[in-house]
mmCIF file with all atom_site columns, C-alpha atoms in Angstrom:
data_model
loop_
_atom_site.group_PDB
_atom_site.id
_atom_site.type_symbol
_atom_site.label_atom_id
_atom_site.label_alt_id
_atom_site.label_comp_id
_atom_site.label_asym_id
_atom_site.label_entity_id
_atom_site.label_seq_id
_atom_site.pdbx_PDB_ins_code
_atom_site.Cartn_x
_atom_site.Cartn_y
_atom_site.Cartn_z
_atom_site.occupancy
_atom_site.B_iso_or_equiv
_atom_site.pdbx_formal_charge
_atom_site.auth_seq_id
_atom_site.auth_comp_id
_atom_site.auth_asym_id
_atom_site.auth_atom_id
_atom_site.pdbx_PDB_model_num
ATOM 1  C CA . LEU A 1 1  ? -49.490 -46.923 -33.889 1.00 0.00 ? 221 LEU A CA 1
ATOM 2  C CA . PHE A 1 2  ? -51.145 -44.743 -31.152 1.00 0.00 ? 222 PHE A CA 1
ATOM 3  C CA . ASP A 1 3  ? -48.713 -44.407 -28.586 1.00 0.00 ? 223 ASP A CA 1
ATOM 4  C CA . LEU A 1 4  ? -49.985 -40.869 -27.396 1.00 0.00 ? 224 LEU A CA 1
ATOM 5  C CA . ASP A 1 5  ? -47.083 -39.227 -25.381 1.00 0.00 ? 225 ASP A CA 1
ATOM 6  C CA . TYR A 1 6  ? -48.958 -36.413 -23.796 1.00 0.00 ? 226 TYR A CA 1
ATOM 7  C CA . GLU A 1 7  ? -47.109 -33.140 -22.610 1.00 0.00 ? 227 GLU A CA 1
ATOM 8  C CA . HIS A 1 8  ? -48.216 -32.822 -19.081 1.00 0.00 ? 228 HIS A CA 1
ATOM 9  C CA . ASP A 1 9  ? -49.509 -29.921 -17.238 1.00 0.00 ? 229 ASP A CA 1
ATOM 10 C CA . ASP A 1 10 ? -48.994 -29.144 -13.396 1.00 0.00 ? 230 ASP A CA 1
ATOM 11 C CA . GLN A 1 11 ? -52.021 -31.286 -12.630 1.00 0.00 ? 231 GLN A CA 1
ATOM 12 C CA . GLY A 1 12 ? -50.831 -34.041 -14.710 1.00 0.00 ? 232 GLY A CA 1
ATOM 13 C CA . ARG A 1 13 ? -53.147 -34.239 -17.315 1.00 0.00 ? 233 ARG A CA 1
ATOM 14 C CA . GLY A 1 14 ? -52.518 -34.137 -20.950 1.00 0.00 ? 234 GLY A CA 1
ATOM 15 C CA . ILE A 1 15 ? -52.531 -30.856 -22.604 1.00 0.00 ? 235 ILE A CA 1
ATOM 16 C CA . ARG A 1 16 ? -56.298 -30.684 -24.113 1.00 0.00 ? 236 ARG A CA 1
ATOM 17 C CA . GLY A 1 17 ? -55.760 -33.142 -26.924 1.00 0.00 ? 237 GLY A CA 1
ATOM 18 C CA . LYS A 1 18 ? -52.464 -32.190 -28.104 1.00 0.00 ? 238 LYS A CA 1
ATOM 19 C CA . PRO A 1 19 ? -50.050 -35.037 -27.492 1.00 0.00 ? 239 PRO A CA 1
ATOM 20 C CA . ARG A 1 20 ? -46.845 -34.568 -28.915 1.00 0.00 ? 240 ARG A CA 1
ATOM 21 C CA . PHE A 1 21 ? -46.991 -37.678 -31.018 1.00 0.00 ? 241 PHE A CA 1
ATOM 22 C CA . PHE A 1 22 ? -50.005 -36.309 -33.290 1.00 0.00 ? 242 PHE A CA 1
ATOM 23 C CA . ALA A 1 23 ? -48.236 -32.623 -32.967 1.00 0.00 ? 243 ALA A CA 1
ATOM 24 C CA . ALA A 1 24 ? -45.480 -33.746 -34.757 1.00 0.00 ? 244 ALA A CA 1
ATOM 25 C CA . ARG A 1 25 ? -47.135 -35.877 -37.286 1.00 0.00 ? 245 ARG A CA 1
ATOM 26 C CA . LEU A 1 26 ? -49.687 -33.100 -38.305 1.00 0.00 ? 246 LEU A CA 1
ATOM 27 C CA . ASP A 1 27 ? -46.830 -30.535 -38.779 1.00 0.00 ? 247 ASP A CA 1
ATOM 28 C CA . LYS A 1 28 ? -45.534 -33.006 -41.712 1.00 0.00 ? 248 LYS A CA 1
ATOM 29 C CA . GLY A 1 29 ? -49.102 -33.510 -42.779 1.00 0.00 ? 249 GLY A CA 1
ATOM 30 C CA . VAL A 1 30 ? -48.737 -37.222 -42.301 1.00 0.00 ? 250 VAL A CA 1
ATOM 31 C CA . ILE A 1 31 ? -51.804 -38.012 -40.520 1.00 0.00 ? 251 ILE A CA 1
ATOM 32 C CA . GLN A 1 32 ? -54.909 -35.968 -39.465 1.00 0.00 ? 252 GLN A CA 1
ATOM 33 C CA . VAL A 1 33 ? -56.619 -37.159 -36.434 1.00 0.00 ? 253 VAL A CA 1
ATOM 34 C CA . PRO A 1 34 ? -60.047 -35.319 -35.351 1.00 0.00 ? 254 PRO A CA 1
ATOM 35 C CA . LEU A 1 35 ? -59.591 -33.867 -32.053 1.00 0.00 ? 255 LEU A CA 1
ATOM 36 C CA . LYS A 1 36 ? -62.564 -35.500 -30.731 1.00 0.00 ? 256 LYS A CA 1
ATOM 37 C CA . LEU A 1 37 ? -61.188 -38.826 -31.100 1.00 0.00 ? 257 LEU A CA 1
ATOM 38 C CA . TYR A 1 38 ? -58.696 -38.103 -28.042 1.00 0.00 ? 258 TYR A CA 1
ATOM 39 C CA . GLU A 1 39 ? -60.390 -35.020 -26.524 1.00 0.00 ? 259 GLU A CA 1
ATOM 40 C CA . ARG A 1 40 ? -62.341 -37.486 -24.358 1.00 0.00 ? 260 ARG A CA 1
ATOM 41 C CA . ARG A 1 41 ? -59.239 -38.303 -22.288 1.00 0.00 ? 261 ARG A CA 1
#
């Protein structure tokens, strides 16, 4: 379920809790995941 496809910045880090997977889902209102769940990565 949670294969996070992160958009990477120049330093190779995921952009602050905005993986493409969640972004797409949230646009459709399919799931709402609290940012805190994946901000820690």
